[in-house]
Amino acid sequence: MTEIGPGIDAAQLAQPMDGREQPHRSLGPAVASPSVRVAGRVLRPTPVFDTYWRFAAARQGIYLARVAGNPGPWTDDAILARHRFTNCYRAADRVSQYLIRRVAYTGSQDPAEVVFRVLLFKLFNRISTWELLAGELGTPTWSGFDPDACDDVLGKAFARGRRLYSAAYVIPSTAMGGHRKHTNHLRLLHRMMADGIADRARASSSLRALFETLRAYPGIGDFLAYQFAVDLNYTTVVDFSEMDFVVPGPGARDGIRKCFGPTGDGIEPDIIRYMAEHQDEHFARLGLRFPGLWGRALQLVDCQNLFCEVDKYARIAHPDIPGRSGRSRIKQRFAAVADPVSAWFPPKWNLPVPGHASPEPRQHCRPSR
């Protein structure tokens, strides 16, 4: 079972599984948290603030238990058991794991090829779309990229009713002269590569500089540029600290509002940094054991992610505490899969994952800094 802190009776966390949601019986008692100072403001947290830390400890416990191959159930908390939540660490999630191992580190490590593969994958952010292209045309490469051939494959799949894009976050269309969204994204990718995006990415001085380079292209807003920058930062092309900076998405802003109320508006990046920099203090304050990711602490992108997930969790656990969006339901239900949970991270992180050695990528090229 997941360790969720002292004084919490697992039996008290169990909820009936008859289709009814029972609010306020979740990861611990709803008690007032101490005020915190962020960006010159004194913030008085709601009970969701402590739920954030309890959720992180419980969710990471589930992940580690699954990686270890332990049989379920992995938690006594009915909300976690019943609904789907992403992992605490962005890089540990299923799509990121596929991107890191099967896209970024499989194939040529020439910077242009790595950047091309990552951007092509991320413009759709859907494993089945990548595998469709690879199955029909071979593993995509910049040297052999034929936008029209890719467009034909995706167009036929779309006509059959196949979904091409992930629902994880909105990837907006962009005007590149095509009649379909996927056509315009293929043309955008061709333009980015022809513009020398790979060389400019490699020459970036920081994660923020890489973000700004990506942000300059049509249809790539702040949040998407940040997500793309983080994904490229997993690769051999660049190597920046994930503590450089953060861009909060809509879900994170909802979670921050639930943790701090309107007093946190406008300083969301500072709040995310506060959470990353003070994580040990709050886990200790609540008596929670948080082992991290084999020694890697939560980074800014992970704390941003956690705000998104706590926003969803709080819709049931704290329905009386509002966010920005007004959403009150969690759409996705948890369904365990038979396949082992992947734990393969960028080799440059040097994480001592037991039984999951990370071999050096083929044709490894060290990034120039």
mmCIF file of C-alpha atoms in Angstrom:
data_model
loop_
_atom_site.group_PDB
_atom_site.id
_atom_site.type_symbol
_atom_site.label_atom_id
_atom_site.label_comp_id
_atom_site.label_asym_id
_atom_site.label_seq_id
_atom_site.Cartn_x
_atom_site.Cartn_y
_atom_site.Cartn_z
ATOM 1 C CA MET A 1 0.000 0.000 0.000
ATOM 2 C CA THR A 2 1.074 3.565 -0.549
ATOM 3 C CA GLU A 3 2.522 5.352 2.452
ATOM 4 C CA ILE A 4 0.499 8.522 2.856
ATOM 5 C CA GLY A 5 1.506 9.881 6.219
ATOM 6 C CA PRO A 6 0.988 9.296 9.943
ATOM 7 C CA GLY A 7 -2.391 9.283 11.603
ATOM 8 C CA ILE A 8 -4.284 8.413 8.428
ATOM 9 C CA ASP A 9 -6.284 5.226 8.716
ATOM 10 C CA ALA A 10 -6.414 3.447 5.363
ATOM 11 C CA ALA A 11 -9.871 2.142 6.152
ATOM 12 C CA GLN A 12 -11.113 5.697 6.522
ATOM 13 C CA LEU A 13 -9.933 6.471 2.994
ATOM 14 C CA ALA A 14 -11.928 3.708 1.369
ATOM 15 C CA GLN A 15 -14.985 4.887 -0.521
ATOM 16 C CA PRO A 16 -17.879 2.913 -1.953
ATOM 17 C CA MET A 17 -17.315 1.921 -5.566
ATOM 18 C CA ASP A 18 -20.988 2.058 -6.532
ATOM 19 C CA GLY A 19 -20.735 5.037 -8.847
ATOM 20 C CA ARG A 20 -21.198 7.735 -6.223
ATOM 21 C CA GLU A 21 -18.369 10.121 -5.401
ATOM 22 C CA GLN A 22 -17.875 10.830 -1.712
ATOM 23 C CA PRO A 23 -16.136 14.193 -1.201
ATOM 24 C CA HIS A 24 -13.812 15.066 1.667
ATOM 25 C CA ARG A 25 -12.635 11.518 2.353
ATOM 26 C CA SER A 26 -9.292 11.618 0.676
ATOM 27 C CA LEU A 27 -5.610 11.919 1.531
ATOM 28 C CA GLY A 28 -5.917 13.342 5.000
ATOM 29 C CA PRO A 29 -7.720 15.785 7.261
ATOM 30 C CA ALA A 30 -8.673 19.224 5.986
ATOM 31 C CA VAL A 31 -6.721 21.486 8.326
ATOM 32 C CA ALA A 32 -5.393 25.016 8.031
ATOM 33 C CA SER A 33 -1.845 25.238 6.660
ATOM 34 C CA PRO A 34 0.667 27.883 7.736
ATOM 35 C CA SER A 35 0.827 31.021 5.610
ATOM 36 C CA VAL A 36 3.676 31.299 3.118
ATOM 37 C CA ARG A 37 5.419 34.290 1.574
ATOM 38 C CA VAL A 38 5.898 34.276 -2.200
ATOM 39 C CA ALA A 39 7.014 37.199 -4.380
ATOM 40 C CA GLY A 40 6.445 39.634 -1.529
ATOM 41 C CA ARG A 41 2.895 38.427 -0.835
ATOM 42 C CA VAL A 42 1.630 36.559 2.191
ATOM 43 C CA LEU A 43 -0.491 33.661 0.947
ATOM 44 C CA ARG A 44 -2.878 31.812 3.235
ATOM 45 C CA PRO A 45 -3.265 28.322 1.838
ATOM 46 C CA THR A 46 -6.527 26.450 1.638
ATOM 47 C CA PRO A 47 -6.736 22.765 2.647
ATOM 48 C CA VAL A 48 -5.861 21.892 -0.967
ATOM 49 C CA PHE A 49 -2.294 23.045 -0.267
ATOM 50 C CA ASP A 50 -1.662 20.127 2.088
ATOM 51 C CA THR A 51 -3.540 17.830 -0.282
ATOM 52 C CA TYR A 52 -0.960 18.804 -2.932
ATOM 53 C CA TRP A 53 1.857 17.269 -0.852
ATOM 54 C CA ARG A 54 -0.167 14.244 0.238
ATOM 55 C CA PHE A 55 -1.209 13.631 -3.351
ATOM 56 C CA ALA A 56 2.417 13.833 -4.527
ATOM 57 C CA ALA A 57 3.562 11.300 -1.915
ATOM 58 C CA ALA A 58 0.696 8.914 -2.631
ATOM 59 C CA ARG A 59 0.923 9.172 -6.421
ATOM 60 C CA GLN A 60 4.688 8.613 -6.413
ATOM 61 C CA GLY A 61 4.201 5.632 -4.132
ATOM 62 C CA ILE A 62 1.820 4.128 -6.683
ATOM 63 C CA TYR A 63 4.308 4.700 -9.494
ATOM 64 C CA LEU A 64 7.233 3.127 -7.641
ATOM 65 C CA ALA A 65 5.125 0.143 -6.618
ATOM 66 C CA ARG A 66 4.111 -0.440 -10.237
ATOM 67 C CA VAL A 67 7.680 -0.080 -11.507
ATOM 68 C CA ALA A 68 8.734 -2.668 -8.915
ATOM 69 C CA GLY A 69 6.083 -5.041 -10.281
ATOM 70 C CA ASN A 70 4.078 -5.151 -7.047
ATOM 71 C CA PRO A 71 0.512 -6.411 -7.528
ATOM 72 C CA GLY A 72 -2.353 -3.994 -7.035
ATOM 73 C CA PRO A 73 -4.206 -2.423 -5.460
ATOM 74 C CA TRP A 74 -1.498 0.194 -4.950
ATOM 75 C CA THR A 75 -3.485 2.649 -2.848
ATOM 76 C CA ASP A 76 -6.304 2.765 -0.310
ATOM 77 C CA ASP A 77 -7.494 6.132 -1.577
ATOM 78 C CA ALA A 78 -10.614 5.648 -3.679
ATOM 79 C CA ILE A 79 -10.137 8.789 -5.759
ATOM 80 C CA LEU A 80 -6.650 7.706 -6.807
ATOM 81 C CA ALA A 81 -7.800 4.126 -7.308
ATOM 82 C CA ARG A 82 -10.736 5.094 -9.459
ATOM 83 C CA HIS A 83 -9.493 7.976 -11.596
ATOM 84 C CA ARG A 84 -6.540 8.459 -13.914
ATOM 85 C CA PHE A 85 -3.822 10.884 -12.803
ATOM 86 C CA THR A 86 -0.482 11.472 -14.465
ATOM 87 C CA ASN A 87 2.741 10.718 -12.623
ATOM 88 C CA CYS A 88 4.371 13.301 -10.375
ATOM 89 C CA TYR A 89 7.356 13.439 -12.698
ATOM 90 C CA ARG A 90 6.549 14.514 -16.233
ATOM 91 C CA ALA A 91 9.335 12.356 -17.671
ATOM 92 C CA ALA A 92 7.821 9.249 -16.052
ATOM 93 C CA ASP A 93 4.509 9.488 -17.843
ATOM 94 C CA ARG A 94 3.710 7.001 -20.612
ATOM 95 C CA VAL A 95 3.933 9.397 -23.570
ATOM 96 C CA SER A 96 7.105 11.054 -22.259
ATOM 97 C CA GLN A 97 8.641 7.625 -21.686
ATOM 98 C CA TYR A 98 7.887 6.665 -25.274
ATOM 99 C CA LEU A 99 9.276 9.953 -26.555
ATOM 100 C CA ILE A 100 12.493 9.636 -24.567
ATOM 101 C CA ARG A 101 13.305 6.024 -25.338
ATOM 102 C CA ARG A 102 11.640 5.322 -28.702
ATOM 103 C CA VAL A 103 11.890 8.719 -30.385
ATOM 104 C CA ALA A 104 14.678 10.841 -28.909
ATOM 105 C CA TYR A 105 17.219 8.100 -28.156
ATOM 106 C CA THR A 106 16.396 5.652 -30.949
ATOM 107 C CA GLY A 107 18.058 6.497 -34.238
ATOM 108 C CA SER A 108 20.667 8.996 -35.329
ATOM 109 C CA GLN A 109 21.826 11.446 -32.677
ATOM 110 C CA ASP A 110 22.651 14.073 -35.274
ATOM 111 C CA PRO A 111 21.047 17.225 -33.770
ATOM 112 C CA ALA A 112 18.885 17.935 -36.827
ATOM 113 C CA GLU A 113 17.499 14.391 -36.818
ATOM 114 C CA VAL A 114 16.798 14.423 -33.068
ATOM 115 C CA VAL A 115 15.058 17.809 -33.195
ATOM 116 C CA PHE A 116 13.022 16.712 -36.218
ATOM 117 C CA ARG A 117 11.849 13.477 -34.571
ATOM 118 C CA VAL A 118 10.928 15.174 -31.312
ATOM 119 C CA LEU A 119 9.009 18.018 -32.961
ATOM 120 C CA LEU A 120 7.170 15.684 -35.322
ATOM 121 C CA PHE A 121 6.130 13.499 -32.413
ATOM 122 C CA LYS A 122 5.125 16.448 -30.220
ATOM 123 C CA LEU A 123 3.069 18.250 -32.847
ATOM 124 C CA PHE A 124 0.629 15.331 -32.519
ATOM 125 C CA ASN A 125 1.727 14.057 -29.077
ATOM 126 C CA ARG A 126 0.132 10.699 -29.830
ATOM 127 C CA ILE A 127 2.019 7.403 -29.893
ATOM 128 C CA SER A 128 -0.339 5.797 -32.400
ATOM 129 C CA THR A 129 0.203 8.646 -34.881
ATOM 130 C CA TRP A 130 3.977 8.236 -34.710
ATOM 131 C CA GLU A 131 3.649 4.478 -35.148
ATOM 132 C CA LEU A 132 1.266 4.959 -38.070
ATOM 133 C CA LEU A 133 3.821 7.109 -39.901
ATOM 134 C CA ALA A 134 6.680 4.767 -39.013
ATOM 135 C CA GLY A 135 4.688 1.734 -40.126
ATOM 136 C CA GLU A 136 3.681 3.226 -43.461
ATOM 137 C CA LEU A 137 6.814 5.191 -44.367
ATOM 138 C CA GLY A 138 9.581 3.913 -42.121
ATOM 139 C CA THR A 139 11.006 5.721 -39.107
ATOM 140 C CA PRO A 140 10.663 9.443 -39.886
ATOM 141 C CA THR A 141 13.896 11.290 -40.663
ATOM 142 C CA TRP A 142 14.625 14.871 -41.621
ATOM 143 C CA SER A 143 16.915 13.734 -44.434
ATOM 144 C CA GLY A 144 14.059 11.754 -45.969
ATOM 145 C CA PHE A 145 11.116 13.906 -44.912
ATOM 146 C CA ASP A 146 8.358 14.071 -47.514
ATOM 147 C CA PRO A 147 5.532 16.260 -46.154
ATOM 148 C CA ASP A 148 3.173 15.205 -48.947
ATOM 149 C CA ALA A 149 3.673 11.490 -48.268
ATOM 150 C CA CYS A 150 3.097 12.032 -44.531
ATOM 151 C CA ASP A 151 0.061 14.160 -45.311
ATOM 152 C CA ASP A 152 -1.369 11.397 -47.477
ATOM 153 C CA VAL A 153 -0.960 8.768 -44.731
ATOM 154 C CA LEU A 154 -2.496 10.990 -42.074
ATOM 155 C CA GLY A 155 -5.247 12.231 -44.358
ATOM 156 C CA LYS A 156 -6.401 8.701 -45.144
ATOM 157 C CA ALA A 157 -6.304 7.758 -41.462
ATOM 158 C CA PHE A 158 -8.308 10.866 -40.576
ATOM 159 C CA ALA A 159 -10.892 9.994 -43.249
ATOM 160 C CA ARG A 160 -11.319 6.584 -41.579
ATOM 161 C CA GLY A 161 -12.155 8.325 -38.333
ATOM 162 C CA ARG A 162 -8.799 7.853 -36.667
ATOM 163 C CA ARG A 163 -7.715 10.366 -34.033
ATOM 164 C CA LEU A 164 -4.385 11.974 -34.852
ATOM 165 C CA TYR A 165 -3.888 14.260 -31.853
ATOM 166 C CA SER A 166 -3.582 13.675 -28.131
ATOM 167 C CA ALA A 167 -6.214 15.085 -25.815
ATOM 168 C CA ALA A 168 -3.594 15.880 -23.165
ATOM 169 C CA TYR A 169 -3.506 19.531 -24.161
ATOM 170 C CA VAL A 170 -4.702 21.633 -27.061
ATOM 171 C CA ILE A 171 -2.352 21.851 -30.037
ATOM 172 C CA PRO A 172 -3.850 24.719 -32.038
ATOM 173 C CA SER A 173 -3.968 24.814 -35.784
ATOM 174 C CA THR A 174 -1.852 27.288 -37.704
ATOM 175 C CA ALA A 175 -2.411 28.918 -41.083
ATOM 176 C CA MET A 176 0.090 27.354 -43.480
ATOM 177 C CA GLY A 177 -2.166 27.075 -46.535
ATOM 178 C CA GLY A 178 -3.497 23.586 -45.919
ATOM 179 C CA HIS A 179 -7.106 22.515 -45.564
ATOM 180 C CA ARG A 180 -6.449 20.187 -42.632
ATOM 181 C CA LYS A 181 -4.841 20.781 -39.265
ATOM 182 C CA HIS A 182 -2.335 17.976 -39.737
ATOM 183 C CA THR A 183 -1.341 19.315 -43.165
ATOM 184 C CA ASN A 184 -0.534 22.698 -41.673
ATOM 185 C CA HIS A 185 1.488 21.137 -38.879
ATOM 186 C CA LEU A 186 3.573 19.131 -41.336
ATOM 187 C CA ARG A 187 4.221 22.312 -43.300
ATOM 188 C CA LEU A 188 5.073 24.173 -40.110
ATOM 189 C CA LEU A 189 7.591 21.489 -39.180
ATOM 190 C CA HIS A 190 9.181 21.699 -42.631
ATOM 191 C CA ARG A 191 9.473 25.460 -42.264
ATOM 192 C CA MET A 192 11.009 25.179 -38.790
ATOM 193 C CA MET A 193 13.594 22.687 -39.930
ATOM 194 C CA ALA A 194 14.422 24.649 -43.101
ATOM 195 C CA ASP A 195 14.832 27.757 -40.922
ATOM 196 C CA GLY A 196 17.576 25.995 -38.958
ATOM 197 C CA ILE A 197 15.646 25.362 -35.746
ATOM 198 C CA ALA A 198 18.025 22.530 -34.845
ATOM 199 C CA ASP A 199 21.111 24.761 -35.016
ATOM 200 C CA ARG A 200 19.381 27.513 -33.076
ATOM 201 C CA ALA A 201 18.197 25.061 -30.453
ATOM 202 C CA ARG A 202 21.720 23.694 -30.061
ATOM 203 C CA ALA A 203 23.096 27.223 -29.723
ATOM 204 C CA SER A 204 20.562 28.203 -27.034
ATOM 205 C CA SER A 205 22.113 29.501 -23.837
ATOM 206 C CA SER A 206 19.272 28.421 -21.528
ATOM 207 C CA LEU A 207 15.935 26.665 -21.397
ATOM 208 C CA ARG A 208 14.260 30.068 -21.594
ATOM 209 C CA ALA A 209 16.245 30.957 -24.718
ATOM 210 C CA LEU A 210 15.175 27.680 -26.313
ATOM 211 C CA PHE A 211 11.568 28.436 -25.347
ATOM 212 C CA GLU A 212 11.783 31.877 -26.961
ATOM 213 C CA THR A 213 13.157 30.378 -30.179
ATOM 214 C CA LEU A 214 10.229 27.966 -30.374
ATOM 215 C CA ARG A 215 7.714 30.613 -29.332
ATOM 216 C CA ALA A 216 8.545 32.695 -32.411
ATOM 217 C CA TYR A 217 6.803 30.237 -34.762
ATOM 218 C CA PRO A 218 3.115 30.610 -35.691
ATOM 219 C CA GLY A 219 0.657 28.592 -33.665
ATOM 220 C CA ILE A 220 3.155 27.856 -30.881
ATOM 221 C CA GLY A 221 2.082 29.778 -27.801
ATOM 222 C CA ASP A 222 3.767 30.072 -24.435
ATOM 223 C CA PHE A 223 2.599 26.768 -22.954
ATOM 224 C CA LEU A 224 3.279 24.709 -26.076
ATOM 225 C CA ALA A 225 6.708 26.292 -26.576
ATOM 226 C CA TYR A 226 7.564 25.428 -22.979
ATOM 227 C CA GLN A 227 6.428 21.826 -23.395
ATOM 228 C CA PHE A 228 8.462 21.459 -26.607
ATOM 229 C CA ALA A 229 11.514 22.985 -24.910
ATOM 230 C CA VAL A 230 11.257 20.526 -22.015
ATOM 231 C CA ASP A 231 11.034 17.602 -24.445
ATOM 232 C CA LEU A 232 14.050 18.777 -26.429
ATOM 233 C CA ASN A 233 15.883 19.165 -23.135
ATOM 234 C CA TYR A 234 15.566 15.403 -22.569
ATOM 235 C CA THR A 235 17.742 14.799 -25.626
ATOM 236 C CA THR A 236 21.441 14.880 -26.484
ATOM 237 C CA VAL A 237 20.975 18.210 -28.281
ATOM 238 C CA VAL A 238 20.808 20.471 -25.198
ATOM 239 C CA ASP A 239 21.251 20.020 -21.468
ATOM 240 C CA PHE A 240 19.704 22.679 -19.227
ATOM 241 C CA SER A 241 18.414 22.613 -15.672
ATOM 242 C CA GLU A 242 14.670 22.032 -15.340
ATOM 243 C CA MET A 243 14.862 24.634 -12.573
ATOM 244 C CA ASP A 244 15.623 27.391 -15.118
ATOM 245 C CA PHE A 245 12.062 28.621 -15.511
ATOM 246 C CA VAL A 246 8.470 27.465 -15.871
ATOM 247 C CA VAL A 247 5.319 28.354 -17.796
ATOM 248 C CA PRO A 248 2.107 27.448 -15.950
ATOM 249 C CA GLY A 249 -0.661 25.995 -18.077
ATOM 250 C CA PRO A 250 -4.406 26.449 -17.557
ATOM 251 C CA GLY A 251 -4.708 23.353 -15.375
ATOM 252 C CA ALA A 252 -1.855 24.485 -13.146
ATOM 253 C CA ARG A 253 -3.457 27.910 -12.751
ATOM 254 C CA ASP A 254 -6.642 26.167 -11.650
ATOM 255 C CA GLY A 255 -4.707 24.138 -9.090
ATOM 256 C CA ILE A 256 -2.878 27.210 -7.798
ATOM 257 C CA ARG A 257 -6.182 29.056 -7.371
ATOM 258 C CA LYS A 258 -7.513 26.115 -5.351
ATOM 259 C CA CYS A 259 -4.421 26.074 -3.143
ATOM 260 C CA PHE A 260 -4.153 29.820 -2.529
ATOM 261 C CA GLY A 261 -7.300 31.545 -3.724
ATOM 262 C CA PRO A 262 -7.210 34.749 -5.777
ATOM 263 C CA THR A 263 -4.202 36.091 -3.817
ATOM 264 C CA GLY A 264 -1.970 33.875 -5.956
ATOM 265 C CA ASP A 265 -3.157 35.369 -9.240
ATOM 266 C CA GLY A 266 -0.372 36.830 -11.353
ATOM 267 C CA ILE A 267 2.505 35.166 -9.487
ATOM 268 C CA GLU A 268 1.900 31.580 -10.584
ATOM 269 C CA PRO A 269 5.492 30.967 -11.799
ATOM 270 C CA ASP A 270 6.802 32.216 -8.436
ATOM 271 C CA ILE A 271 4.426 29.896 -6.600
ATOM 272 C CA ILE A 272 5.572 26.909 -8.646
ATOM 273 C CA ARG A 273 9.182 27.793 -7.827
ATOM 274 C CA TYR A 274 8.278 28.069 -4.150
ATOM 275 C CA MET A 275 6.827 24.554 -4.235
ATOM 276 C CA ALA A 276 9.954 23.127 -5.872
ATOM 277 C CA GLU A 277 12.346 24.907 -3.525
ATOM 278 C CA HIS A 278 10.422 24.107 -0.317
ATOM 279 C CA GLN A 279 9.266 20.572 -1.074
ATOM 280 C CA ASP A 280 11.419 18.910 1.600
ATOM 281 C CA GLU A 281 10.098 21.299 4.240
ATOM 282 C CA HIS A 282 6.456 20.522 3.533
ATOM 283 C CA PHE A 283 6.854 16.781 3.138
ATOM 284 C CA ALA A 284 8.594 16.785 6.523
ATOM 285 C CA ARG A 285 5.955 19.063 8.086
ATOM 286 C CA LEU A 286 3.236 16.577 7.130
ATOM 287 C CA GLY A 287 5.276 13.504 8.050
ATOM 288 C CA LEU A 288 5.280 12.255 4.472
ATOM 289 C CA ARG A 289 7.906 10.049 2.888
ATOM 290 C CA PHE A 290 8.685 11.243 -0.631
ATOM 291 C CA PRO A 291 11.576 9.288 -2.164
ATOM 292 C CA GLY A 292 11.761 11.352 -5.340
ATOM 293 C CA LEU A 293 12.720 9.817 -8.663
ATOM 294 C CA TRP A 294 15.680 7.700 -7.558
ATOM 295 C CA GLY A 295 17.202 10.754 -5.896
ATOM 296 C CA ARG A 296 15.896 13.397 -8.308
ATOM 297 C CA ALA A 297 13.774 16.016 -6.563
ATOM 298 C CA LEU A 298 10.644 17.510 -8.097
ATOM 299 C CA GLN A 299 11.617 20.096 -10.698
ATOM 300 C CA LEU A 300 9.635 23.144 -11.807
ATOM 301 C CA VAL A 301 7.918 21.266 -14.641
ATOM 302 C CA ASP A 302 6.913 18.503 -12.215
ATOM 303 C CA CYS A 303 5.458 20.927 -9.679
ATOM 304 C CA GLN A 304 3.565 22.598 -12.528
ATOM 305 C CA ASN A 305 2.234 19.181 -13.508
ATOM 306 C CA LEU A 306 1.206 18.390 -9.944
ATOM 307 C CA PHE A 307 -0.913 21.528 -9.752
ATOM 308 C CA CYS A 308 -2.842 20.241 -12.798
ATOM 309 C CA GLU A 309 -3.429 16.870 -11.155
ATOM 310 C CA VAL A 310 -4.355 18.313 -7.754
ATOM 311 C CA ASP A 311 -6.871 20.554 -9.481
ATOM 312 C CA LYS A 312 -8.558 17.385 -10.759
ATOM 313 C CA TYR A 313 -8.254 15.535 -7.449
ATOM 314 C CA ALA A 314 -9.738 18.475 -5.549
ATOM 315 C CA ARG A 315 -12.867 18.431 -7.727
ATOM 316 C CA ILE A 316 -13.935 15.428 -5.640
ATOM 317 C CA ALA A 317 -11.890 15.810 -2.443
ATOM 318 C CA HIS A 318 -12.602 19.548 -1.988
ATOM 319 C CA PRO A 319 -15.641 20.369 -4.148
ATOM 320 C CA ASP A 320 -16.359 23.531 -2.166
ATOM 321 C CA ILE A 321 -13.005 25.134 -3.089
ATOM 322 C CA PRO A 322 -13.279 26.737 -6.535
ATOM 323 C CA GLY A 323 -10.679 27.034 -9.260
ATOM 324 C CA ARG A 324 -10.776 29.189 -12.354
ATOM 325 C CA SER A 325 -12.514 26.870 -14.812
ATOM 326 C CA GLY A 326 -15.432 25.733 -12.674
ATOM 327 C CA ARG A 327 -14.936 22.100 -13.670
ATOM 328 C CA SER A 328 -16.403 19.654 -11.166
ATOM 329 C CA ARG A 329 -15.762 16.196 -12.657
ATOM 330 C CA ILE A 330 -12.763 14.030 -13.511
ATOM 331 C CA LYS A 331 -13.311 12.604 -16.978
ATOM 332 C CA GLN A 332 -10.768 9.800 -17.178
ATOM 333 C CA ARG A 333 -11.083 6.604 -15.151
ATOM 334 C CA PHE A 334 -8.095 4.520 -14.162
ATOM 335 C CA ALA A 335 -7.645 1.206 -15.949
ATOM 336 C CA ALA A 336 -4.543 -0.832 -15.150
ATOM 337 C CA VAL A 337 -2.614 -2.255 -18.105
ATOM 338 C CA ALA A 338 -0.824 -5.576 -18.148
ATOM 339 C CA ASP A 339 2.410 -4.196 -19.616
ATOM 340 C CA PRO A 340 5.224 -3.346 -17.176
ATOM 341 C CA VAL A 341 5.534 0.329 -16.279
ATOM 342 C CA SER A 342 8.486 1.856 -18.098
ATOM 343 C CA ALA A 343 11.284 3.582 -16.188
ATOM 344 C CA TRP A 344 13.831 4.754 -18.757
ATOM 345 C CA PHE A 345 15.194 8.264 -18.415
ATOM 346 C CA PRO A 346 17.742 10.432 -20.237
ATOM 347 C CA PRO A 347 21.129 8.765 -19.661
ATOM 348 C CA LYS A 348 22.614 12.174 -18.798
ATOM 349 C CA TRP A 349 20.471 12.195 -15.630
ATOM 350 C CA ASN A 350 22.394 9.191 -14.303
ATOM 351 C CA LEU A 351 19.429 7.864 -12.316
ATOM 352 C CA PRO A 352 20.146 4.567 -10.527
ATOM 353 C CA VAL A 353 16.928 2.835 -11.583
ATOM 354 C CA PRO A 354 17.139 -0.763 -10.257
ATOM 355 C CA GLY A 355 16.994 -3.310 -13.045
ATOM 356 C CA HIS A 356 16.419 -0.630 -15.670
ATOM 357 C CA ALA A 357 19.843 0.339 -16.955
ATOM 358 C CA SER A 358 19.823 3.195 -19.452
ATOM 359 C CA PRO A 359 22.264 2.343 -22.257
ATOM 360 C CA GLU A 360 24.019 5.060 -24.170
ATOM 361 C CA PRO A 361 22.136 6.057 -27.309
ATOM 362 C CA ARG A 362 23.459 5.023 -30.671
ATOM 363 C CA GLN A 363 25.555 7.592 -32.563
ATOM 364 C CA HIS A 364 25.749 9.736 -29.451
ATOM 365 C CA CYS A 365 26.708 13.370 -30.060
ATOM 366 C CA ARG A 366 27.622 15.567 -27.146
ATOM 367 C CA PRO A 367 25.823 18.928 -27.225
ATOM 368 C CA SER A 368 27.993 21.991 -27.768
ATOM 369 C CA ARG A 369 27.465 24.636 -25.135
#
